[in-house]
CSV table of C-alpha atoms in Angstrom, one decimal:
chain,number,residue,atom,x,y,z
A,1,MET,CA,23.3,-4.2,-0.4
A,2,ALA,CA,23.2,-7.9,0.3
A,3,GLY,CA,20.2,-9.8,1.7
A,4,ILE,CA,17.4,-8.0,-0.1
A,5,ARG,CA,14.3,-10.2,0.5
A,6,LEU,CA,11.5,-7.6,-0.2
A,7,LEU,CA,11.1,-5.3,-3.2
A,8,VAL,CA,8.9,-2.2,-2.8
A,9,VAL,CA,7.7,-0.3,-5.9
A,10,GLY,CA,5.4,2.7,-5.7
A,11,GLY,CA,5.0,6.3,-4.7
A,12,TYR,CA,7.3,8.8,-2.9
A,13,SER,CA,6.1,12.2,-1.8
A,14,GLU,CA,7.2,15.0,0.5
A,15,GLU,CA,4.6,15.1,3.3
A,16,GLU,CA,3.5,18.5,4.7
A,17,ARG,CA,1.4,17.9,7.9
A,18,TRP,CA,-0.7,20.6,9.6
A,19,ARG,CA,-2.2,20.0,13.1
A,20,VAL,CA,-5.3,22.1,13.4
A,21,PRO,CA,-7.8,22.5,16.2
A,22,ARG,CA,-10.6,21.4,13.8
A,23,LEU,CA,-11.0,20.8,10.1
A,24,PRO,CA,-11.9,24.0,8.2
A,25,ARG,CA,-15.4,24.5,6.7
A,26,PRO,CA,-15.6,25.5,3.0
A,27,GLY,CA,-14.1,28.9,2.6
A,28,GLU,CA,-13.0,29.2,6.2
A,29,PRO,CA,-9.3,29.6,7.2
A,30,VAL,CA,-8.1,27.8,10.3
A,31,HIS,CA,-4.8,28.6,12.1
A,32,ALA,CA,-2.5,25.6,12.5
A,33,GLU,CA,-1.2,24.6,15.8
A,34,GLY,CA,1.8,22.8,14.3
A,35,PHE,CA,3.5,22.0,11.1
A,36,GLU,CA,6.1,19.6,9.9
A,37,ARG,CA,7.6,18.5,6.6
A,38,ARG,CA,9.0,15.0,6.1
A,39,PRO,CA,9.7,12.3,3.5
A,40,GLY,CA,6.7,10.0,2.8
A,41,GLY,CA,4.5,8.3,0.4
A,42,LYS,CA,3.3,4.7,0.5
A,43,ALA,CA,6.4,3.1,-0.9
A,44,PHE,CA,8.7,5.1,1.4
A,45,HIS,CA,6.6,4.3,4.6
A,46,GLN,CA,6.2,0.6,3.7
A,47,ALA,CA,9.9,0.2,3.0
A,48,VAL,CA,10.7,1.8,6.4
A,49,ALA,CA,8.2,-0.4,8.2
A,50,ALA,CA,9.5,-3.6,6.5
A,51,ALA,CA,13.1,-2.7,7.4
A,52,HIS,CA,12.1,-2.1,11.0
A,53,ALA,CA,10.6,-5.6,10.9
A,54,GLY,CA,14.0,-6.9,10.0
A,55,ALA,CA,13.8,-7.4,6.2
A,56,GLY,CA,16.4,-6.3,3.7
A,57,VAL,CA,14.4,-4.1,1.4
A,58,GLY,CA,14.9,-2.7,-2.2
A,59,LEU,CA,12.9,0.4,-3.0
A,60,ILE,CA,12.1,1.7,-6.5
A,61,ALA,CA,10.4,5.1,-6.8
A,62,ALA,CA,10.5,8.4,-8.7
A,63,ILE,CA,11.4,11.9,-7.6
A,64,GLY,CA,11.6,15.2,-9.4
A,65,ASP,CA,14.7,17.3,-10.1
A,66,ASP,CA,13.6,19.9,-7.5
A,67,VAL,CA,15.6,20.2,-4.3
A,68,ILE,CA,14.5,17.0,-2.5
A,69,ASP,CA,16.4,14.9,0.0
A,70,PRO,CA,14.5,11.6,0.5
A,71,SER,CA,16.4,10.9,3.7
A,72,GLY,CA,15.3,8.9,6.7
A,73,LEU,CA,15.6,5.4,5.2
A,74,PRO,CA,17.0,2.7,7.5
A,75,PRO,CA,20.3,1.0,6.5
A,76,LEU,CA,18.5,-2.1,5.5
A,77,VAL,CA,16.9,-0.2,2.5
A,78,ASP,CA,18.6,-0.1,-0.9
A,79,ALA,CA,16.8,2.8,-2.7
A,80,ARG,CA,16.8,3.3,-6.4
A,81,TRP,CA,15.5,6.8,-7.3
A,82,GLN,CA,14.4,7.6,-10.9
A,83,VAL,CA,15.0,11.4,-11.2
A,84,ILE,CA,12.5,13.0,-13.6
A,85,PRO,CA,13.8,16.2,-15.2
A,86,GLY,CA,11.5,19.2,-15.2
A,87,VAL,CA,9.0,17.6,-12.9
A,88,ARG,CA,8.3,18.2,-9.2
A,89,THR,CA,8.5,15.5,-6.6
A,90,GLY,CA,5.1,14.3,-5.4
A,91,ARG,CA,3.5,16.1,-2.5
A,92,THR,CA,1.0,15.1,0.2
A,93,GLY,CA,-0.8,17.7,2.4
A,94,LEU,CA,-2.2,16.3,5.6
A,95,PHE,CA,-4.5,18.1,8.0
A,96,ASP,CA,-5.1,16.4,11.4
A,97,GLU,CA,-7.4,17.5,14.2
A,98,PRO,CA,-7.3,16.2,17.9
A,99,ARG,CA,-10.5,14.1,17.6
A,100,GLY,CA,-8.7,11.9,15.0
A,101,SER,CA,-10.4,13.2,11.8
A,102,SER,CA,-8.0,14.1,9.0
A,103,LEU,CA,-7.9,15.4,5.4
A,104,ALA,CA,-5.3,14.4,2.8
A,105,VAL,CA,-4.6,16.1,-0.6
A,106,LEU,CA,-2.3,14.3,-3.0
A,107,SER,CA,-0.2,15.7,-5.9
A,108,SER,CA,1.4,12.8,-7.9
A,109,GLY,CA,4.2,14.8,-9.5
A,110,ALA,CA,7.1,12.5,-10.5
A,111,ASN,CA,5.2,9.4,-9.4
A,112,ASP,CA,3.2,9.5,-12.6
A,113,HIS,CA,6.4,9.3,-14.6
A,114,LEU,CA,8.0,6.2,-13.0
A,115,ASP,CA,9.1,4.3,-16.0
A,116,ALA,CA,8.8,0.5,-16.6
A,117,ALA,CA,12.2,0.5,-18.2
A,118,PHE,CA,13.8,2.0,-15.1
A,119,VAL,CA,12.1,-0.6,-12.9
A,120,ALA,CA,13.2,-3.4,-15.2
A,121,ALA,CA,16.8,-2.1,-15.1
A,122,GLN,CA,16.9,-2.9,-11.4
A,123,GLY,CA,17.0,-6.6,-12.2
A,124,ASP,CA,19.4,-7.4,-9.4
A,125,LEU,CA,16.6,-6.5,-6.9
A,126,PHE,CA,14.1,-8.7,-8.7
A,127,ASP,CA,16.7,-11.5,-8.8
A,128,GLU,CA,17.4,-11.4,-5.0
A,129,ALA,CA,13.9,-10.6,-3.6
A,130,THR,CA,11.3,-13.2,-2.8
A,131,VAL,CA,8.4,-10.8,-2.3
A,132,LEU,CA,7.2,-7.7,-4.2
A,133,LEU,CA,5.0,-5.1,-2.5
A,134,ALA,CA,3.5,-2.7,-5.1
A,135,SER,CA,1.4,0.4,-4.4
A,136,ALA,CA,-0.8,2.2,-6.9
A,137,GLU,CA,0.4,5.7,-6.1
A,138,ALA,CA,2.9,5.4,-9.0
A,139,ASN,CA,2.3,5.2,-12.8
A,140,ILE,CA,-0.2,2.4,-13.0
A,141,ASP,CA,1.2,0.9,-16.2
A,142,THR,CA,4.6,0.7,-14.5
A,143,VAL,CA,3.0,-0.9,-11.5
A,144,ALA,CA,1.4,-3.5,-13.8
A,145,ALA,CA,4.8,-4.1,-15.5
A,146,ALA,CA,6.5,-4.6,-12.1
A,147,LEU,CA,3.9,-7.2,-11.2
A,148,GLU,CA,4.6,-9.0,-14.4
A,149,PHE,CA,8.4,-8.8,-13.9
A,150,ALA,CA,7.9,-10.2,-10.4
A,151,GLY,CA,5.7,-13.0,-11.7
A,152,ALA,CA,8.3,-14.0,-14.2
A,153,LYS,CA,10.8,-14.2,-11.3
A,154,ARG,CA,8.4,-16.2,-9.2
A,155,LEU,CA,8.1,-13.6,-6.5
A,156,LEU,CA,5.1,-13.5,-4.2
A,157,ARG,CA,3.2,-10.3,-5.5
A,158,ILE,CA,1.4,-8.1,-3.0
A,159,LEU,CA,-0.7,-5.2,-4.3
A,160,ASP,CA,-1.9,-2.2,-2.3
A,161,PRO,CA,-4.3,-0.5,-4.7
A,162,GLY,CA,-5.4,2.4,-2.5
A,163,PRO,CA,-6.5,5.1,-3.1
A,164,MET,CA,-7.8,3.3,-6.2
A,165,PRO,CA,-6.6,5.6,-9.1
A,166,PRO,CA,-8.9,6.0,-12.1
A,167,ARG,CA,-6.7,3.8,-14.4
A,168,LEU,CA,-6.5,0.9,-12.0
A,169,SER,CA,-8.0,-2.1,-13.7
A,170,VAL,CA,-8.6,-5.8,-13.3
A,171,ARG,CA,-5.3,-6.3,-15.1
A,172,GLU,CA,-3.5,-5.4,-11.9
A,173,PHE,CA,-5.8,-7.6,-9.7
A,174,ALA,CA,-5.2,-10.5,-12.0
A,175,SER,CA,-1.4,-10.3,-11.6
A,176,THR,CA,-1.6,-10.3,-7.8
A,177,ASP,CA,-1.1,-13.1,-5.3
A,178,VAL,CA,-2.1,-11.1,-2.2
A,179,LEU,CA,-4.5,-8.1,-2.5
A,180,LEU,CA,-4.8,-5.7,0.4
A,181,LEU,CA,-8.1,-3.7,0.7
A,182,GLY,CA,-9.5,-1.4,3.3
A,183,LEU,CA,-13.2,-1.5,4.0
A,184,HIS,CA,-14.0,1.5,1.8
A,185,GLU,CA,-11.6,0.2,-0.9
A,186,PHE,CA,-13.4,-3.2,-0.9
A,187,ALA,CA,-16.8,-1.5,-1.4
A,188,HIS,CA,-15.4,0.7,-4.1
A,189,ALA,CA,-13.8,-2.3,-5.9
A,190,CYS,CA,-17.1,-4.2,-5.8
A,191,GLY,CA,-18.9,-1.2,-7.5
A,192,ARG,CA,-16.2,-0.6,-10.0
A,193,PHE,CA,-15.3,-4.1,-11.1
A,194,LEU,CA,-18.3,-6.2,-10.2
A,195,ASN,CA,-21.1,-3.6,-10.8
A,196,ILE,CA,-22.3,-4.2,-7.3
A,197,ASP,CA,-23.2,-0.9,-5.6
A,198,ILE,CA,-22.6,-1.4,-1.8
A,199,THR,CA,-21.5,0.9,1.0
A,200,ALA,CA,-18.8,0.3,3.6
A,201,ALA,CA,-21.6,0.1,6.2
A,202,ALA,CA,-23.3,-2.7,4.2
A,203,VAL,CA,-20.0,-4.6,4.0
A,204,THR,CA,-19.7,-4.7,7.8
A,205,ALA,CA,-23.2,-6.3,8.0
A,206,MET,CA,-22.3,-9.0,5.5
A,207,SER,CA,-21.6,-12.6,6.5
A,208,ASP,CA,-18.1,-14.0,5.9
A,209,THR,CA,-19.5,-16.2,3.2
A,210,THR,CA,-20.9,-13.2,1.3
A,211,ILE,CA,-17.7,-11.2,1.6
A,212,ASN,CA,-15.7,-14.2,0.5
A,213,ALA,CA,-17.9,-14.7,-2.6
A,214,LEU,CA,-17.2,-11.1,-3.6
A,215,ALA,CA,-13.5,-11.4,-2.9
A,216,ARG,CA,-13.3,-14.5,-5.1
A,217,ARG,CA,-14.7,-12.5,-8.0
A,218,LEU,CA,-12.2,-9.7,-7.5
A,219,CYS,CA,-8.9,-11.6,-7.4
A,220,ALA,CA,-7.8,-15.2,-7.9
A,221,GLY,CA,-5.2,-14.9,-5.1
A,222,THR,CA,-5.5,-14.1,-1.4
A,223,VAL,CA,-7.6,-11.0,-0.5
A,224,VAL,CA,-7.2,-9.4,2.9
A,225,ILE,CA,-10.0,-7.0,3.9
A,226,SER,CA,-9.4,-4.7,6.8
A,227,LEU,CA,-12.8,-4.3,8.5
A,228,ASP,CA,-13.6,-2.2,11.5
A,229,LYS,CA,-12.3,-4.5,14.2
A,230,SER,CA,-10.9,-7.5,12.3
A,231,CYS,CA,-9.2,-8.6,9.1
A,232,LEU,CA,-11.0,-11.1,6.9
A,233,VAL,CA,-8.8,-13.4,4.8
A,234,SER,CA,-10.1,-15.0,1.6
A,235,HIS,CA,-7.6,-17.4,0.1
A,236,GLY,CA,-7.6,-18.6,-3.5
A,237,ALA,CA,-5.9,-21.8,-4.6
A,238,ASP,CA,-2.8,-21.1,-2.4
A,239,ARG,CA,-3.5,-20.9,1.3
A,240,HIS,CA,0.1,-19.9,2.1
A,241,ASP,CA,0.2,-22.7,4.7
A,242,ASP,CA,-3.0,-21.7,6.4
A,243,HIS,CA,-5.5,-24.5,7.3
A,244,THR,CA,-8.7,-22.8,6.1
A,245,ASP,CA,-9.8,-20.9,3.0
A,246,VAL,CA,-11.7,-18.1,4.9
A,247,TYR,CA,-11.2,-16.7,8.4
A,248,ARG,CA,-10.9,-13.6,10.5
A,249,VAL,CA,-8.2,-12.5,12.9
A,250,PRO,CA,-9.6,-10.5,15.8
A,251,ALA,CA,-7.4,-7.5,15.1
A,252,CYS,CA,-7.4,-4.9,12.3
A,253,GLY,CA,-4.4,-3.7,10.4
A,254,HIS,CA,-4.4,-0.3,8.6
A,255,GLY,CA,-1.8,1.9,7.0
A,256,ASP,CA,1.6,1.5,5.6
A,257,ALA,CA,3.2,0.1,8.8
A,258,PHE,CA,0.7,-2.8,8.6
A,259,LYS,CA,1.4,-3.4,4.9
A,260,GLY,CA,5.2,-3.1,5.1
A,261,THR,CA,5.3,-5.4,8.2
A,262,LEU,CA,3.1,-8.0,6.5
A,263,ALA,CA,5.2,-8.0,3.4
A,264,ALA,CA,8.4,-8.4,5.5
A,265,ARG,CA,6.9,-11.3,7.5
A,266,LEU,CA,5.9,-13.0,4.3
A,267,THR,CA,9.6,-13.2,3.3
A,268,GLN,CA,10.0,-15.6,6.2
A,269,PRO,CA,8.9,-19.2,6.7
A,270,GLY,CA,5.5,-19.6,8.4
A,271,CYS,CA,1.8,-19.5,7.8
A,272,PHE,CA,-0.1,-16.5,6.5
A,273,ARG,CA,-2.2,-16.1,9.6
A,274,ASP,CA,0.9,-15.6,11.9
A,275,ALA,CA,2.3,-13.0,9.5
A,276,LEU,CA,-1.0,-11.2,9.4
A,277,GLN,CA,-1.4,-11.2,13.2
A,278,ALA,CA,2.1,-9.8,13.6
A,279,ALA,CA,1.4,-7.1,11.1
A,280,CYS,CA,-1.8,-6.1,12.9
A,281,GLU,CA,0.0,-5.8,16.2
A,282,ARG,CA,2.6,-3.5,14.6
A,283,SER,CA,0.0,-1.2,13.2
A,284,THR,CA,-1.7,-0.5,16.5
């Protein structure tokens, strides 16, 4: 496919979603009101969102040799699947209740086996793209290698580290130009990498100056923190055509639609703030 501008590397999973009247208590069965199975995972959803935002997208992910059809990708996505023999495709179980609460259970499956050599073999995608969006749902050593490959090709590197796997380290943060963190992920990262034990509620009460100081210690690049009702941007040396180092936009972006759209917009000319605002609008 010609015109690849964004390369997405990360996890694919088959999603099984149950709609329940309420979340079950421990040991209590609850009858589901609805069920659906569909393709999913961070990389899949982000690639779809980026394609819907108009970007040509390359997607690299792993699936098992079970009977899986990762269909549903728009024509703008060039998918490269590494098939792992003897391993099941990743699975995600989602349980949603009407009030908006949900539970998610993840089984990594083939995602843990995504191989750096397979990623490197897709060199045509790295040569054509200008932006890499990597998620930590895949083998973290391979994610780190993808960030290094992209750096050597001078791609803008975006990292989505959620849900903060155990082997995630400052190595990945150091190889990142734009780090995307949710409120709870930011608090978790401060405890894990800075030895500062704070809660998400404590973060919401902090001044922008304090949050910025912590963000500067986490990553040398730009850090975007999705708070309750706004996104705080903390730029490093590269402002990406913004006029200030630290600011908030009065909208909050969450989820893979937000991240995929932001990555797609960053393949286009313009300032970071405009790309972020467009992505926040897409995620609402």
